[in-house]
CSV table of C-alpha atoms in Angstrom, one decimal:
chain,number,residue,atom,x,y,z
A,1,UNK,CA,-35.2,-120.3,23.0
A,2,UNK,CA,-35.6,-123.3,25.4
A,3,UNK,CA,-34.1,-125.6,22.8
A,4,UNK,CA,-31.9,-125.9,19.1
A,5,UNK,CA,-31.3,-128.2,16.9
A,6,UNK,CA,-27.9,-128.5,15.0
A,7,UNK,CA,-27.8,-131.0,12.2
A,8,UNK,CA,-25.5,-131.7,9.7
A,9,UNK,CA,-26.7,-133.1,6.4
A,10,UNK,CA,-23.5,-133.5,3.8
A,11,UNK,CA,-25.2,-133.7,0.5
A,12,UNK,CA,-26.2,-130.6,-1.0
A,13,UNK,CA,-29.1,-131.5,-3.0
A,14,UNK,CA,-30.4,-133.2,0.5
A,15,UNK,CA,-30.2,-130.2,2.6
A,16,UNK,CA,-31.4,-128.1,0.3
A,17,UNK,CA,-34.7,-130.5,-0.2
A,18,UNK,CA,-35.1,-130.8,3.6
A,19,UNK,CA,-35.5,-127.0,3.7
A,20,UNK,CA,-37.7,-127.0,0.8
A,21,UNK,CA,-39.8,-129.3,2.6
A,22,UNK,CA,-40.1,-128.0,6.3
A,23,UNK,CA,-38.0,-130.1,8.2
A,24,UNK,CA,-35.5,-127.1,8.9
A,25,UNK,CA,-36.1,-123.5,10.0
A,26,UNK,CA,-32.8,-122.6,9.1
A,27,UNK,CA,-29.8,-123.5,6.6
A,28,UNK,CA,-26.4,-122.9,6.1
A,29,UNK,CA,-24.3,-124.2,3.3
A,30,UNK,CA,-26.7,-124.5,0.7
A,31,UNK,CA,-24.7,-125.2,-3.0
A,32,UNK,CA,-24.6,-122.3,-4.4
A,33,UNK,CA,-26.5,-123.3,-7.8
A,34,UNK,CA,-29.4,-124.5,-5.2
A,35,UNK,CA,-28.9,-120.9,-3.4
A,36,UNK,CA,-31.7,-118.8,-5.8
A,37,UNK,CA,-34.4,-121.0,-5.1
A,38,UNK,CA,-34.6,-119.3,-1.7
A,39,UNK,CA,-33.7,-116.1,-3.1
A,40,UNK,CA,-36.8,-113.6,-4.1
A,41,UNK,CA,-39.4,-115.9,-2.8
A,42,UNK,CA,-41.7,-114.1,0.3
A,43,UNK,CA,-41.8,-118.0,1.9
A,44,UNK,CA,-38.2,-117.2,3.4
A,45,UNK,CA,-35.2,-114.9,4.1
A,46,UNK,CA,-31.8,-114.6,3.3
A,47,UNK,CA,-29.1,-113.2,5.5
A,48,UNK,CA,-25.5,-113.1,3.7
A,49,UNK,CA,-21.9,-111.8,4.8
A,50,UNK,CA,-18.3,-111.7,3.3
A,51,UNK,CA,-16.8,-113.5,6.0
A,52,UNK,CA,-13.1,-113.8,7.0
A,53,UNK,CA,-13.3,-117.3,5.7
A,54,UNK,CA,-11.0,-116.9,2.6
A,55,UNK,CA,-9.7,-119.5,-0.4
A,56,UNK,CA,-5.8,-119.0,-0.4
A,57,UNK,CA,-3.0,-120.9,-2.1
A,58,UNK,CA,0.3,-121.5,-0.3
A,59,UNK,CA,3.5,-121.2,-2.5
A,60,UNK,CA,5.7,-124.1,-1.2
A,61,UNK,CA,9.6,-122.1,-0.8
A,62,UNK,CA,11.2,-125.4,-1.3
A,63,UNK,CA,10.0,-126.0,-5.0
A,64,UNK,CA,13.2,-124.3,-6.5
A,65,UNK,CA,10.7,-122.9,-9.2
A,66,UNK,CA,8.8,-121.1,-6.9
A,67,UNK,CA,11.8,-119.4,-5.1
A,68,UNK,CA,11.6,-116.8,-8.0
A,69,UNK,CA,9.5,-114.1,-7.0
A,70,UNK,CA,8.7,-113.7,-10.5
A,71,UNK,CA,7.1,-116.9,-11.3
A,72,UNK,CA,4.9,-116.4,-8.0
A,73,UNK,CA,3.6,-113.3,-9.1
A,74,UNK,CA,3.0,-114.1,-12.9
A,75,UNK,CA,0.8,-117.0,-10.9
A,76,UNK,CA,-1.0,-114.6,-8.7
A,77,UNK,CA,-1.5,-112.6,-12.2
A,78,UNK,CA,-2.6,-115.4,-14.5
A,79,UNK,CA,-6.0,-116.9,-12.2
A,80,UNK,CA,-9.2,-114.4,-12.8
A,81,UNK,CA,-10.7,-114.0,-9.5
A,82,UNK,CA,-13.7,-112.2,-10.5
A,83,UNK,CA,-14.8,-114.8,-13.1
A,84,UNK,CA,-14.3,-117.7,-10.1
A,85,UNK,CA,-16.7,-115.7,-8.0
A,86,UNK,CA,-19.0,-114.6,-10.6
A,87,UNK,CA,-19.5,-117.6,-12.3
A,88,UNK,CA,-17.6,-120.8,-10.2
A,89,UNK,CA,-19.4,-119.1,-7.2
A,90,UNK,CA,-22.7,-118.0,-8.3
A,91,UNK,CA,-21.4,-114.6,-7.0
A,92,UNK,CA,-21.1,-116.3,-3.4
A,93,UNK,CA,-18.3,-114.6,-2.8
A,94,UNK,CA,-15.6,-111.5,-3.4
A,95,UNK,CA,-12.6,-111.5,-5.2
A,96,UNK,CA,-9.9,-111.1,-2.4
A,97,UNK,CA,-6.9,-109.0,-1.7
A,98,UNK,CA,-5.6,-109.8,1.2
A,99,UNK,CA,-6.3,-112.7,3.8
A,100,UNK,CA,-9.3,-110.3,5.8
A,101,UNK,CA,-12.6,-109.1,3.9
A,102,UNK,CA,-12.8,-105.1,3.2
A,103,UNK,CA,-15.7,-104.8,6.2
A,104,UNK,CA,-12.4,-105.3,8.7
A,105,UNK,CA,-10.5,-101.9,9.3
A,106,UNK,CA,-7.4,-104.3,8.4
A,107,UNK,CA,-9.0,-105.7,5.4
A,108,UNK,CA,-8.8,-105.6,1.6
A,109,UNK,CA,-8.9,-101.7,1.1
A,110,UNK,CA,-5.8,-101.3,3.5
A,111,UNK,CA,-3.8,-103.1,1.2
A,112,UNK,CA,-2.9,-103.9,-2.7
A,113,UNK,CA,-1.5,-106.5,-4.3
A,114,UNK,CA,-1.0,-107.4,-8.2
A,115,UNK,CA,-3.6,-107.2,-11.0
A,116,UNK,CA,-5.2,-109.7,-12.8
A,117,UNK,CA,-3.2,-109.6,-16.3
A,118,UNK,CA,-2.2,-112.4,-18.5
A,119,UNK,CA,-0.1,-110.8,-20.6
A,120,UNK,CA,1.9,-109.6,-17.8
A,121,UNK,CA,2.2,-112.9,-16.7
A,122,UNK,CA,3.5,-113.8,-19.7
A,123,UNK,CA,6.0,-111.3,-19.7
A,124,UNK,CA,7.2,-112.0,-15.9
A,125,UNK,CA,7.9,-115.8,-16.9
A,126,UNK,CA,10.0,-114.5,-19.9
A,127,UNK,CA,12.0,-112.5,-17.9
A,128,UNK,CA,12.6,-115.4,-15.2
A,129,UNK,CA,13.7,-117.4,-18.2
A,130,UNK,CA,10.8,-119.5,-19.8
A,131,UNK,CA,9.9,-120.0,-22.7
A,132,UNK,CA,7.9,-122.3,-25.1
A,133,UNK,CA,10.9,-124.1,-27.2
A,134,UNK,CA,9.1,-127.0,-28.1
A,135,UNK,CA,6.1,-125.7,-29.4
A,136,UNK,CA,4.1,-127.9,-26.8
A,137,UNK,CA,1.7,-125.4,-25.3
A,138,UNK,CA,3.9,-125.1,-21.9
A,139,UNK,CA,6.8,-123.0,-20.9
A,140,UNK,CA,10.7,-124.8,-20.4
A,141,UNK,CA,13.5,-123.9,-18.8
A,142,UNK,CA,16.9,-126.1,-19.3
A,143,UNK,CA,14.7,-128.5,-21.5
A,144,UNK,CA,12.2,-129.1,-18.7
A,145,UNK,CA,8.5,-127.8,-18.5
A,146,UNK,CA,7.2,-125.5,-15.7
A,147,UNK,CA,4.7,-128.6,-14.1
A,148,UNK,CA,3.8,-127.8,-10.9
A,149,UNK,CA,1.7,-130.3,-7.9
A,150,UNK,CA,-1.3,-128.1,-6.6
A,151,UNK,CA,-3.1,-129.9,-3.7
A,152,UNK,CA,-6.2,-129.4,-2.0
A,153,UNK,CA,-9.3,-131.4,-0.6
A,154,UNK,CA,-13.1,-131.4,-1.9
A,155,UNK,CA,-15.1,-131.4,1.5
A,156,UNK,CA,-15.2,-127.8,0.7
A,157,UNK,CA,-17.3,-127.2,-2.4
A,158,UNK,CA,-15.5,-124.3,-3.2
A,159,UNK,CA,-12.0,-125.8,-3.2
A,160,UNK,CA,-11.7,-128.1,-5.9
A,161,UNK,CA,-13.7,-125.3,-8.1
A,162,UNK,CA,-10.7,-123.3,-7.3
A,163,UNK,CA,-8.4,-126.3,-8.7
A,164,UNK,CA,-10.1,-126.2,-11.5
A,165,UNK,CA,-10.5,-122.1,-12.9
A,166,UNK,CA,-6.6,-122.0,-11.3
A,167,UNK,CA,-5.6,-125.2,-14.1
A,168,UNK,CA,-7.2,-123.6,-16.7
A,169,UNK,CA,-5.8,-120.1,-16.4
A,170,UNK,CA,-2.3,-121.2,-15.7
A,171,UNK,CA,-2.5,-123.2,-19.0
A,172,UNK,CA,-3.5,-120.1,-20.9
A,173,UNK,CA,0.2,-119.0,-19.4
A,174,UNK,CA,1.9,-121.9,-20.6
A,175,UNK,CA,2.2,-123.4,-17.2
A,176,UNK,CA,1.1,-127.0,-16.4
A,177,UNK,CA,-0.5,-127.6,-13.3
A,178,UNK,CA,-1.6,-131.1,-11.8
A,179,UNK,CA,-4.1,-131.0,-9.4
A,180,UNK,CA,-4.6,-133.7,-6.4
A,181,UNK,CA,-7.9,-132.6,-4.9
A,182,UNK,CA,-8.0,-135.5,-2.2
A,183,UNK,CA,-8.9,-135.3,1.3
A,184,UNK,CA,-6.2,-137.6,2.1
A,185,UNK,CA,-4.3,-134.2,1.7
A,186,UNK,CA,-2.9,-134.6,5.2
A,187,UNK,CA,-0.6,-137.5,4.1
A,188,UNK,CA,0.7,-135.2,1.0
A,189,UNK,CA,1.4,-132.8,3.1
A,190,UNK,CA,3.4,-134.6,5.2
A,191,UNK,CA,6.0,-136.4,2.1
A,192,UNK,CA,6.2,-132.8,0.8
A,193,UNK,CA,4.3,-133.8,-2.5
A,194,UNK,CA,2.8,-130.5,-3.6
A,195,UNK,CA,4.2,-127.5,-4.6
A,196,UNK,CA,1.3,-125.0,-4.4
A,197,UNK,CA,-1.4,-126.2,-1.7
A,198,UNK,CA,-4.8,-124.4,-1.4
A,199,UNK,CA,-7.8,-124.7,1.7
A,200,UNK,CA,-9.9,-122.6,3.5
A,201,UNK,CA,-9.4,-121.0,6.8
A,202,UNK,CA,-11.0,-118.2,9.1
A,203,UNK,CA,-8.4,-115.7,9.5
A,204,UNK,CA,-10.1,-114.2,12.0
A,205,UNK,CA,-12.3,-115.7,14.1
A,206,UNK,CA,-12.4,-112.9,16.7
A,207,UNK,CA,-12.6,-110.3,15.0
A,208,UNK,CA,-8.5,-109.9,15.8
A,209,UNK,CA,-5.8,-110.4,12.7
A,210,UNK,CA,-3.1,-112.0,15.0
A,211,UNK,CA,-4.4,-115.7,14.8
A,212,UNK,CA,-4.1,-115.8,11.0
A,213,UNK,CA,-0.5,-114.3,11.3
A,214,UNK,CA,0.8,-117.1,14.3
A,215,UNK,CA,-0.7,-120.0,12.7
A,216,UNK,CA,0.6,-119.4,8.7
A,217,UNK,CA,3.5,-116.8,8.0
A,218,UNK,CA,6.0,-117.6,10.8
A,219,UNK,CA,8.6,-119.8,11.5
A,220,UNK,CA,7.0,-121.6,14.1
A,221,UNK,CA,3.4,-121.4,12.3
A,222,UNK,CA,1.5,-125.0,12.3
A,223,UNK,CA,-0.3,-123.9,9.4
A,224,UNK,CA,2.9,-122.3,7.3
A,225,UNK,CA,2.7,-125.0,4.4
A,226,UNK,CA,4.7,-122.7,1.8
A,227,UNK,CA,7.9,-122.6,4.4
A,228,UNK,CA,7.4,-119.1,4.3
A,229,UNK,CA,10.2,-116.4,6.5
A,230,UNK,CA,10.4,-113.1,6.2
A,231,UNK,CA,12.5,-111.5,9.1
A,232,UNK,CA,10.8,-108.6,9.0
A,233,UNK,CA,7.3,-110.1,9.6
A,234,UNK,CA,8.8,-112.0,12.3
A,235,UNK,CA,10.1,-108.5,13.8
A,236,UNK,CA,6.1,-106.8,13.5
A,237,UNK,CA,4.5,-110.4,15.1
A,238,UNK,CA,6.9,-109.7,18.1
A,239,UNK,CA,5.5,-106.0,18.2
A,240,UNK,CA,1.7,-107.1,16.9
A,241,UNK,CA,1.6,-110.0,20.7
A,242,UNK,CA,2.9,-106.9,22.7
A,243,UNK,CA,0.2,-104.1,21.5
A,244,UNK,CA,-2.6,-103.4,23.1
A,245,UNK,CA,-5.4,-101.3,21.5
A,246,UNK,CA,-7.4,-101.9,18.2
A,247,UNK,CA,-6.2,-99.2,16.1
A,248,UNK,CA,-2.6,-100.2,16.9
A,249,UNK,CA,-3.3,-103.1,16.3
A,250,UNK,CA,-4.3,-102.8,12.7
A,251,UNK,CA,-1.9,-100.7,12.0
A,252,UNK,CA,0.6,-103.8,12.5
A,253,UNK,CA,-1.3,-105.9,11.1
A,254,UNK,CA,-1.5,-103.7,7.8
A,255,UNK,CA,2.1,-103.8,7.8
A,256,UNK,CA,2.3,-107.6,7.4
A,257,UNK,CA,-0.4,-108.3,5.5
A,258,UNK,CA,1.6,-105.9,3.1
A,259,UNK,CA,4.4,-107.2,3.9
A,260,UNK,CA,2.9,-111.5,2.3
A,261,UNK,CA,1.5,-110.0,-0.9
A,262,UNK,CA,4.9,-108.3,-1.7
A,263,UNK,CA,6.8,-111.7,-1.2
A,264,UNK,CA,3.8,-113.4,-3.0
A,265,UNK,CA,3.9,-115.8,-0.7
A,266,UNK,CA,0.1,-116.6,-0.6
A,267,UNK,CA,-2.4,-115.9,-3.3
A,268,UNK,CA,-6.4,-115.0,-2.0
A,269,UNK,CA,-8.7,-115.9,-4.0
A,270,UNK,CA,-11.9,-115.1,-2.8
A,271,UNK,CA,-13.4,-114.4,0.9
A,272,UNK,CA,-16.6,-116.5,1.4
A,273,UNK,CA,-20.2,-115.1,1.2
A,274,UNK,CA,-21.9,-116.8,4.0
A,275,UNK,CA,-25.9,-116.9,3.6
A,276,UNK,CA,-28.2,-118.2,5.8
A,277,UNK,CA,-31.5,-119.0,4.0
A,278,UNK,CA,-34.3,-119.2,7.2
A,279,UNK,CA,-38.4,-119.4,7.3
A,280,UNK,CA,-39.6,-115.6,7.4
A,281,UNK,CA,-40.9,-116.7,11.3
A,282,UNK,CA,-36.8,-116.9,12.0
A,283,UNK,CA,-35.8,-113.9,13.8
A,284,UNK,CA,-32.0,-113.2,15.1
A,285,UNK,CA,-29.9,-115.8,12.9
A,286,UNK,CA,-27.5,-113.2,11.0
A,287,UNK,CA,-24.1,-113.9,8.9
A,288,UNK,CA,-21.3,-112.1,10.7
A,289,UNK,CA,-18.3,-111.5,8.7
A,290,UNK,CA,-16.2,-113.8,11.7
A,291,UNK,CA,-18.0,-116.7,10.6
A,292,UNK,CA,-18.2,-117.9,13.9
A,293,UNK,CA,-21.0,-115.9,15.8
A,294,UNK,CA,-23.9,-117.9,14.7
A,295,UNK,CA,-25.9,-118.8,17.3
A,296,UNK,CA,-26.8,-115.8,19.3
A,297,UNK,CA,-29.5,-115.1,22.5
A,298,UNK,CA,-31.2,-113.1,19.8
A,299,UNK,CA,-32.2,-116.0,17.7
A,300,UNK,CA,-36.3,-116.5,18.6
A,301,UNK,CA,-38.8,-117.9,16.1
A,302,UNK,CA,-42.5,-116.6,16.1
């Protein structure tokens, strides 16, 4: 093709009208309630992918609460991923393990991590000392009530539907959670004001795990909110920059993924199902699970 043209339209109901009416060939980013119009009818197609885009929460290690494994997992436990993708999402997108979807030999079916169960959850806060003494709906501990700060931002759709099923879930545990979905985030995240924080990121944007692992879970990671260390992970990153070779390379990074869901030091929610709804004469414009390759020398139009 001679020529593209990229634009970005924020408002859902917009973009979604725009298509409806001509003025694109192709879309990406469609709200997922507006999603099935496109869906079934012979006028267009529909090309979707889990991608390595993936909704994660951050445990911050300087909230003394959260320094008890325990607590972190009854967390993890307590918030129903399959109901936020089935029914927050519209079923845009799968219920996560790990921080890379299944279609990646380092993905979700290398690893495990623990199952959704409330009453386990329930259970694991006992035993780290809560309980309900006041008959206020919430767990204490020393006559003060397990509230914790979640913060994220809204100028992903998905986000603040996160916020929300994570609130309601938590509550059915007895924990209180506030949520600050702002996306003045950045300024929260500088005074330390949170104690879980939640966004969106592509963990692997070439198709290689090591950028998700330098930029969140190491000591010297720009995007390691939680103040997460483990010296161990540390010890595999040195070995992961000096390996060469795919296969090795997953191995490592199998080893680390591993090694975050044991600490609990993230939750992952769900990976992102990208579709691209497109006129049937669109040809070439495919979802790729990096979410990156988009536009490719194979996109024509007839």
């Amino acid at each position: 093709m001679d020529k593209i043209v990229v634009k970005s339209i924020t408002d859902g109901d917009t973009l979604t009208m725009a298509m409806q009416n001509g003025e694109l060939d192709a879309v990406q980013g469609l709200p997922y309630s507006n999603l099935e119009l496109f869906q079934n009818n012979d006028k267009y197609h529909v090309s979707q992918a889990d991608t390595s885009r993936i909704y994660q929460v951050a445990f911050n290690f300087k909230t003394p609460a959260l320094q008890d494994l325990r607590v972190r997992q009854a967390i993890s436990m307590a918030i129903d991923k399959e109901n936020f993708t089935k029914v927050l999402l519209h079923g845009q997108g799968t219920p996560a393990v790990g921080p890379f979807p299944a279609s990646m030999t380092f993905g979700d079916n290398a690893v495990h991590t623990v199952a959704f169960d409330k009453e386990k959850a329930k259970a694991l806060l006992k035993d780290a000392g809560y309980a309900d003494t006041d008959g206020d709906g919430y767990v204490d501990k020393d006559g003060k009530n397990l509230e914790l700060r979640y913060l994220t931002y809204t100028s992903r759709q998905e986000l603040p539907l996160l916020a929300e099923a994570a609130q309601a879930d938590l509550k059915d545990i007895g924990i209180k959670l506030d949520v600050n979905a702002t996306n003045n985030y950045k300024n929260f995240l500088k005074s330390g004001e949170y104690d879980l924080y939640s966004n969106a990121f592509v963990t692997a944007p070439t198709g290689d795990p090591e950028y998700y692992f330098s930029t969140h879970v190491l000591k010297s990671s720009a995007y390691n909110m939680g103040f997460y260390y483990n010296d161990r992970m540390e010890s595999l990153e040195e070995q992961l920059r000096n390996t060469f070779g795919a296969d090795k390379r997953s191995q490592i990074a199998i080893q680390m993924e591993q090694q975050i869901l044991d600490d609990c030091a993230y939750f992952y929610a769900s990976h992102l199902r990208m579709s691209f709804v497109m006129k049937k004469n669109v040809k070439g414009f495919a979802a790729h699970p990096s979410d990156y390759y988009e536009i490719t020398p194979e996109l024509t139009k007839d």
